[in-house]
C-alpha cells in the first residue's frame, strides 16, 4: 500500500488544528507529516498520532518530497506556495478561495462531485464553508427533482473568521455581560476599515463589499454553488442569490434555504425520503417532537444536518430547508481531508 | 382638549415597562393612568411622569371609567378582559395575537394602514413584532412599484420571548463562558415540551409548530402581512412565505427579506429613493462605508432601519433588503402607543 508524505500549510489556527485532527482520524496512510506556517506561527508544537511535531516556516523548498499538501493559510499564501508544491510533485487540496473559480481547478464536495477529482492538474479547491453545507443538502434533491432556483440567508458562526476573531468574540461577550464596552478590532472582517462588535449583535457583512452591494461571501456562494452542482452545464439553469450574515454563535453555520425544483408534484415527504438516503446528510426533521438542526448539537460532527423541510403553500415546487453544519469541519477541515481520502482511494495523488 | 383615563394591562415585563415609558414620551394627554397585571405581578411600583403608581390586579371592573386600554398581558388575558373593557366604553389597543385575524378588528401599523382605525369597534390589534418592521420597510416599495412575493428569513432577538426568557438567556451566556452547562427552561418557547439553550445557538422554532411544519410565528407573518398590506384586496395578490429563527441577540430583530415587485425596470436606486422618503424608515445603506442596520445600534430607537438594498442579478424585479428594528419598541410598545396617538389625533377614542 502506498504511503504518503503529507504537509499541512497553515497548521496553526482554528482550521489548521482541525486539519491535523481530521487527518489523524482519516484512512489516509501517512508516512510523514510536515507542519508549515508563517514565521509568526512557526515553533508551535502539535501532536499527530502521539508524536510531537514542530511547526516550521513555509518555504518553496519545504515541499520537496511531499506527496500531498492540505492548505489553509490564506489565499495569498496558497497563491505563492501551491504552484511551487505542484512543481515539486505534490498534489494540493486548498481550503482558501485562491483557485476556486479557476476553470482548471476542480472545486469539490465529495458527496456532490467527487468525479471531478480525475480532472485535477495538481490543485483541488475546497469550497467556501457556507457553500459546502448547502450543496450537500440540495444535491440529493437536485438529482431527483431538478433544481432551478435558490434563495439563501445564512446565519454564520464567529469561528468562520478564524481563531483570533473567535477569541475577540468571546471577550466581547464577557465585556457585554459585565456591562463594559466591547472592543472590536476584527469583525466583520479584519481586512476592512470599520469594526463592529459581534457579541449580542448581527453583522450583515462577511468579507468585503463589491461595487454591486453584494459581499464577496455572497458572490462566493452564488458562483461556487453553480460550479459544484452544474459541472459543465449552463450556469443559467440554476439561479442562486444569497444574503450572508454573521451571528453571535461560536461554531456551526445555519442556513435558511428557499428553493424551487422542476417537479411540481413532489411532496415534503418525497424530499425527506431523498435526504434520508443522501451521503453526509442527517435528517433532523420532526417538528412535533421539536427535532431540528442546532449549531450547539452539530459542533464537532462531520455531517450536514437538515430539517424544517416545508412546502411554500402558494408556490408549487417551492420549498424551505434549515441546514446546519460545523463550519470548521464539513465547512473546512473535514471536507479538505475527505477530498484527500478520495484522492488516495482513486489513486489520484500524482501530478499529471 | 380631551384628556384620557388610560389603563395598561400587563404593565410588568419587558413590553409592559416600555408601554409606560412610551406613553410618557407620547403626545397623548393622560388624565389618569391605571396599571394592571395578574395577581402574581400586582404590587410592583412604576413611575409615570414622576408619580409612583402601584400595579393593581386586573378585574373586569378595573376598566370602569377608562377611555383607553393598552394591553400586553398575553392572549388569554386579552380575550378575557378586553370585551369587558369595551363593554364599559374603553377603546383597546391589544399587543397580543388574540384578535389580530378577527375580520372585525383592524390590524394596524400606522405608517401603512392608519386609515383602518376608523373601522374599529372597540379593539385595535397590534401586529406581531417581526411583521411590523417588515411591512414598514416594504410598504413604500409596494406603494410605488407593486409587490407580489415575499420570502423572509428572520433573526429574532431573545427579548421577543419576554423578560423572564431574556434573563434566562443572559444566565445561559454567563454559564457558557464559564464553561458550565446551560440550564434551559424557556426557549424556544415556554409553552412547548422541550427546551434548548439559546446562548451561542440558533433555534429555528418561535412559538409552537402547526401540522404543516410551519410555526405559529411563521403563519403570523404570512397572514398578518397580507391583512395589513392588502386591506380588502385579494390575499393571493401577494405571496408570502417565512422562516423564523431565534438568535442569541438580546434586543433587535433582523430580517433578510427577498421580494419581487411588479416593475421590472425599477433599480436599487429607485427603491432607496422610496425608502428615504418613507415614514418610520431610516435608510442605512452605504456598503462602501460599511453602513448597514445592526441590532445593537437599533436598540432603544423607534425607527425601522433598512439597508443592503440589492437586486437579484438573475431575476428581474427581485430584490433583497436587510431590516432591523427594536422588537420591544416598534415591534411592540411603540407601535401600540403610536396607534393610540393616532386614535387621539383622529378623535377615535370612543366605542362606536
XYZ file of C-alpha atoms in Angstrom, chain A:
352
model
C 0.000 0.000 0.000
C 1.271 3.409 -0.939
C 2.044 5.723 1.984
C 2.115 9.492 1.700
C 4.372 12.289 2.805
C 1.869 14.941 3.838
C 2.303 18.636 4.567
C -0.257 20.896 6.243
C 0.243 24.513 5.192
C -1.315 26.798 7.819
C -1.219 24.247 10.619
C -1.971 26.728 13.371
C -5.326 28.434 13.804
C -8.863 27.111 14.062
C -8.960 25.213 10.754
C -5.265 24.205 10.868
C -5.643 22.396 14.171
C -8.677 20.574 12.863
C -6.889 19.624 9.634
C -4.283 17.778 11.712
C -7.002 16.210 13.865
C -9.129 15.102 10.872
C -6.040 13.753 9.101
C -5.270 11.662 12.169
C -8.833 10.304 12.150
C -8.786 9.617 8.394
C -7.998 6.498 6.356
C -5.026 8.185 4.679
C -1.789 6.196 5.200
C 0.561 8.946 6.387
C 4.262 8.141 6.104
C 5.404 11.540 7.372
C 3.716 14.790 8.350
C 5.228 18.229 7.975
C 3.511 21.216 9.574
C 4.082 24.578 7.916
C 3.061 28.139 8.751
C 4.203 31.730 8.562
C 7.317 32.796 10.519
C 4.937 34.322 13.104
C 3.322 30.953 13.888
C 6.331 28.671 13.409
C 7.665 26.946 16.520
C 4.249 25.900 17.829
C 4.115 22.178 18.619
C 1.215 19.899 17.699
C 0.606 16.213 18.311
C -0.091 13.765 15.474
C -0.682 10.120 16.372
C 1.133 10.592 19.672
C 4.149 12.243 18.098
C 5.054 15.877 18.766
C 5.685 17.867 15.597
C 7.099 21.404 15.497
C 5.573 23.823 13.040
C 8.188 25.009 10.517
C 8.373 28.161 8.414
C 6.887 27.537 4.960
C 9.293 27.983 2.051
C 9.200 26.722 -1.528
C 11.688 24.004 -0.712
C 9.569 22.795 2.204
C 7.556 20.860 -0.392
C 10.470 18.729 -1.657
C 9.485 15.081 -1.340
C 5.898 15.903 -0.303
C 3.073 13.930 -1.991
C 0.042 15.688 -0.569
C -0.498 19.218 0.721
C -3.503 20.367 2.755
C -3.527 24.177 2.694
C -5.426 26.650 4.866
C -3.116 29.603 5.424
C -4.930 32.296 3.435
C -5.349 32.995 -0.276
C -2.085 34.848 -0.828
C -0.077 32.073 0.865
C -1.747 29.449 -1.318
C -1.111 31.519 -4.448
C 2.557 31.788 -3.553
C 3.299 28.253 -2.421
C 0.914 25.802 -4.088
C 2.352 26.197 -7.617
C 5.776 25.584 -6.035
C 4.463 22.444 -4.350
C 2.893 21.178 -7.585
C 6.177 21.857 -9.415
C 7.842 19.544 -6.882
C 5.283 16.795 -7.497
C 2.804 17.388 -4.706
C -0.975 17.329 -5.100
C -2.590 20.171 -3.146
C -6.045 20.421 -1.564
C -6.594 24.112 -0.933
C -9.070 25.468 1.614
C -8.642 29.118 0.515
C -10.518 30.977 -2.198
C -7.343 31.433 -4.294
C -8.076 28.870 -7.015
C -11.755 28.041 -6.551
C -13.059 29.713 -9.680
C -10.062 28.748 -11.848
C -11.575 26.645 -14.667
C -8.544 24.326 -14.494
C -9.138 23.592 -10.801
C -11.848 21.162 -9.632
C -13.968 22.591 -6.793
C -15.048 19.539 -4.868
C -17.560 18.435 -2.270
C -17.114 14.649 -2.325
C -20.824 13.881 -1.775
C -21.657 16.015 -4.826
C -18.930 15.903 -7.469
C -16.090 13.597 -6.441
C -15.715 12.555 -10.086
C -14.284 15.999 -10.861
C -11.145 14.897 -8.986
C -9.966 12.935 -12.013
C -9.529 16.235 -13.896
C -7.112 17.771 -11.405
C -3.812 19.228 -12.583
C -2.224 19.318 -9.137
C -4.553 21.607 -7.235
C -8.056 20.825 -5.971
C -10.057 23.587 -4.282
C -12.205 23.188 -1.179
C -15.312 25.441 -1.407
C -16.395 28.157 0.972
C -17.885 26.849 4.243
C -21.376 28.229 3.650
C -21.458 26.757 0.125
C -20.453 23.249 1.169
C -23.243 22.539 3.620
C -25.857 23.973 1.255
C -24.846 21.830 -1.724
C -24.626 18.690 0.438
C -28.260 19.314 1.429
C -29.518 20.310 -2.025
C -27.697 17.848 -4.285
C -29.852 14.814 -3.414
C -32.887 16.996 -4.174
C -31.442 18.370 -7.438
C -30.526 14.878 -8.564
C -34.034 13.540 -8.056
C -36.309 16.515 -8.777
C -34.203 19.075 -10.660
C -33.381 22.465 -9.143
C -33.756 25.843 -10.803
C -33.606 28.496 -8.089
C -32.028 29.060 -4.656
C -32.563 31.986 -2.271
C -30.396 31.510 0.806
C -29.969 33.541 4.000
C -27.059 32.459 6.171
C -26.513 32.583 9.930
C -22.718 32.194 10.048
C -20.711 31.473 13.163
C -17.936 33.621 14.623
C -15.249 30.984 14.059
C -15.572 31.383 10.299
C -13.378 34.463 10.719
C -10.597 32.453 12.387
C -9.293 31.708 15.865
C -8.172 35.265 16.705
C -11.576 36.590 15.723
C -13.273 33.896 17.794
C -11.216 34.920 20.813
C -12.277 38.535 20.281
C -15.917 37.411 20.122
C -15.657 35.618 23.486
C -14.011 38.683 25.009
C -16.794 40.900 23.647
C -19.434 38.621 25.139
C -17.708 38.717 28.515
C -17.423 42.513 28.413
C -21.070 42.913 27.398
C -22.300 40.731 30.258
C -20.087 42.656 32.681
C -21.637 45.911 31.462
C -18.388 47.068 29.893
C -17.834 48.492 26.432
C -16.965 45.971 23.743
C -13.643 46.456 21.932
C -13.843 45.432 18.288
C -10.811 45.142 16.035
C -11.674 42.268 13.726
C -15.376 41.769 12.891
C -16.983 41.984 10.439
C -13.714 41.305 8.641
C -10.134 42.096 9.587
C -9.290 43.462 6.151
C -11.976 46.170 6.093
C -11.780 49.648 7.620
C -14.512 49.690 10.272
C -15.019 47.133 13.014
C -18.171 46.367 14.968
C -18.925 44.028 17.860
C -20.427 40.656 17.002
C -21.484 39.589 20.511
C -25.241 40.094 21.010
C -25.339 41.622 17.549
C -25.869 40.707 13.879
C -23.438 41.755 11.152
C -24.817 41.600 7.590
C -21.291 41.735 6.181
C -18.989 38.742 5.677
C -15.807 39.581 3.753
C -15.701 42.908 1.866
C -18.289 44.528 -0.397
C -18.203 44.604 -4.165
C -19.441 47.524 -6.268
C -22.909 45.998 -6.685
C -23.578 45.889 -2.933
C -23.035 42.145 -2.586
C -20.257 40.895 -0.335
C -17.531 38.578 -1.595
C -19.061 35.882 0.601
C -22.403 36.219 -1.151
C -20.812 36.007 -4.597
C -18.761 33.019 -3.455
C -21.970 31.182 -2.564
C -23.510 32.054 -5.925
C -20.554 31.196 -8.172
C -19.281 28.190 -6.241
C -22.718 26.580 -5.963
C -23.111 26.735 -9.737
C -19.620 25.392 -10.392
C -20.120 22.458 -7.992
C -23.695 21.489 -8.842
C -23.745 22.129 -12.567
C -20.352 20.808 -13.667
C -20.366 21.578 -17.382
C -23.979 22.634 -17.586
C -25.196 26.127 -18.379
C -24.874 28.344 -15.294
C -28.235 29.959 -16.072
C -30.018 26.656 -15.433
C -29.736 27.290 -11.703
C -30.406 30.774 -10.343
C -28.773 31.463 -6.995
C -28.909 34.503 -4.747
C -27.652 34.923 -1.188
C -27.588 37.112 1.909
C -24.753 36.322 4.328
C -24.995 37.384 7.965
C -22.547 36.791 10.818
C -24.329 35.779 14.049
C -23.087 35.527 17.656
C -22.612 31.751 17.632
C -19.136 30.251 18.150
C -19.263 27.210 15.869
C -21.842 25.959 13.358
C -23.390 27.829 10.457
C -27.163 27.889 9.979
C -28.833 28.440 6.601
C -32.408 29.219 5.713
C -32.612 27.829 2.178
C -35.565 28.534 -0.099
C -35.541 26.727 -3.439
C -37.616 25.751 -6.441
C -37.472 22.314 -8.026
C -38.548 21.241 -11.508
C -41.155 18.781 -10.222
C -44.384 20.482 -9.136
C -45.794 17.193 -7.835
C -43.031 16.399 -5.340
C -44.079 16.485 -1.686
C -42.258 17.269 1.542
C -42.254 13.530 2.186
C -40.541 12.873 -1.178
C -37.834 15.387 -0.347
C -37.340 13.942 3.126
C -37.002 10.453 1.603
C -34.274 11.698 -0.740
C -32.460 13.405 2.140
C -32.634 10.317 4.367
C -30.646 8.324 1.786
C -28.180 11.125 0.983
C -24.489 10.723 1.885
C -23.215 13.146 4.542
C -26.746 14.259 5.428
C -28.503 13.641 8.735
C -32.202 14.456 8.526
C -33.386 16.014 11.806
C -36.941 16.864 10.963
C -39.695 16.098 13.423
C -41.485 19.332 14.346
C -43.988 17.572 16.622
C -41.027 16.328 18.688
C -39.158 19.636 18.329
C -36.372 17.945 16.383
C -34.436 20.291 14.078
C -30.767 21.148 13.489
C -28.994 23.388 16.025
C -25.373 24.625 15.953
C -24.535 23.512 19.508
C -25.586 19.963 18.535
C -23.664 19.995 15.237
C -20.363 21.165 16.743
C -17.624 18.567 16.425
C -19.543 16.441 13.905
C -18.735 15.841 10.242
C -22.308 15.645 8.952
C -24.633 18.224 7.480
C -27.864 18.402 9.466
C -31.071 19.175 7.607
C -34.531 19.894 8.929
C -37.662 22.023 8.692
C -38.450 20.706 5.216
C -41.580 22.633 4.268
C -43.540 23.476 1.151
C -44.333 27.049 0.204
C -48.125 26.845 0.248
C -48.534 29.427 -2.519
C -45.753 28.479 -4.957
C -45.899 24.892 -6.272
C -42.472 23.282 -6.380
C -41.002 25.769 -3.862
C -39.665 24.570 -0.504
C -37.720 25.566 2.582
C -34.838 23.808 4.361
C -32.917 24.659 7.521
C -29.316 23.432 7.268
C -26.652 23.381 9.998
C -23.089 22.085 9.947
C -19.815 22.569 11.807
C -18.184 25.256 9.647
C -14.700 24.233 10.789
C -15.229 20.546 9.928
C -17.535 19.904 6.946
C -17.134 23.588 6.072
C -13.331 23.392 6.080
C -11.024 20.782 7.645
C -13.132 17.651 7.189
C -14.123 18.424 3.589
C -10.429 19.052 2.788
C -9.329 15.760 4.360
C -12.303 13.985 2.787
C -11.116 15.196 -0.644
C -7.646 13.860 0.190
C -9.164 10.498 1.213
C -10.955 10.340 -2.148
C -7.717 11.165 -3.981
C -5.999 8.317 -2.137
C -8.885 5.898 -2.777
C -8.844 6.736 -6.504
C -5.048 6.688 -6.663
C -5.019 10.294 -7.863
C -2.267 11.607 -5.582
C 0.034 12.309 -8.503
C 0.535 15.445 -10.588
C -0.471 14.591 -14.157
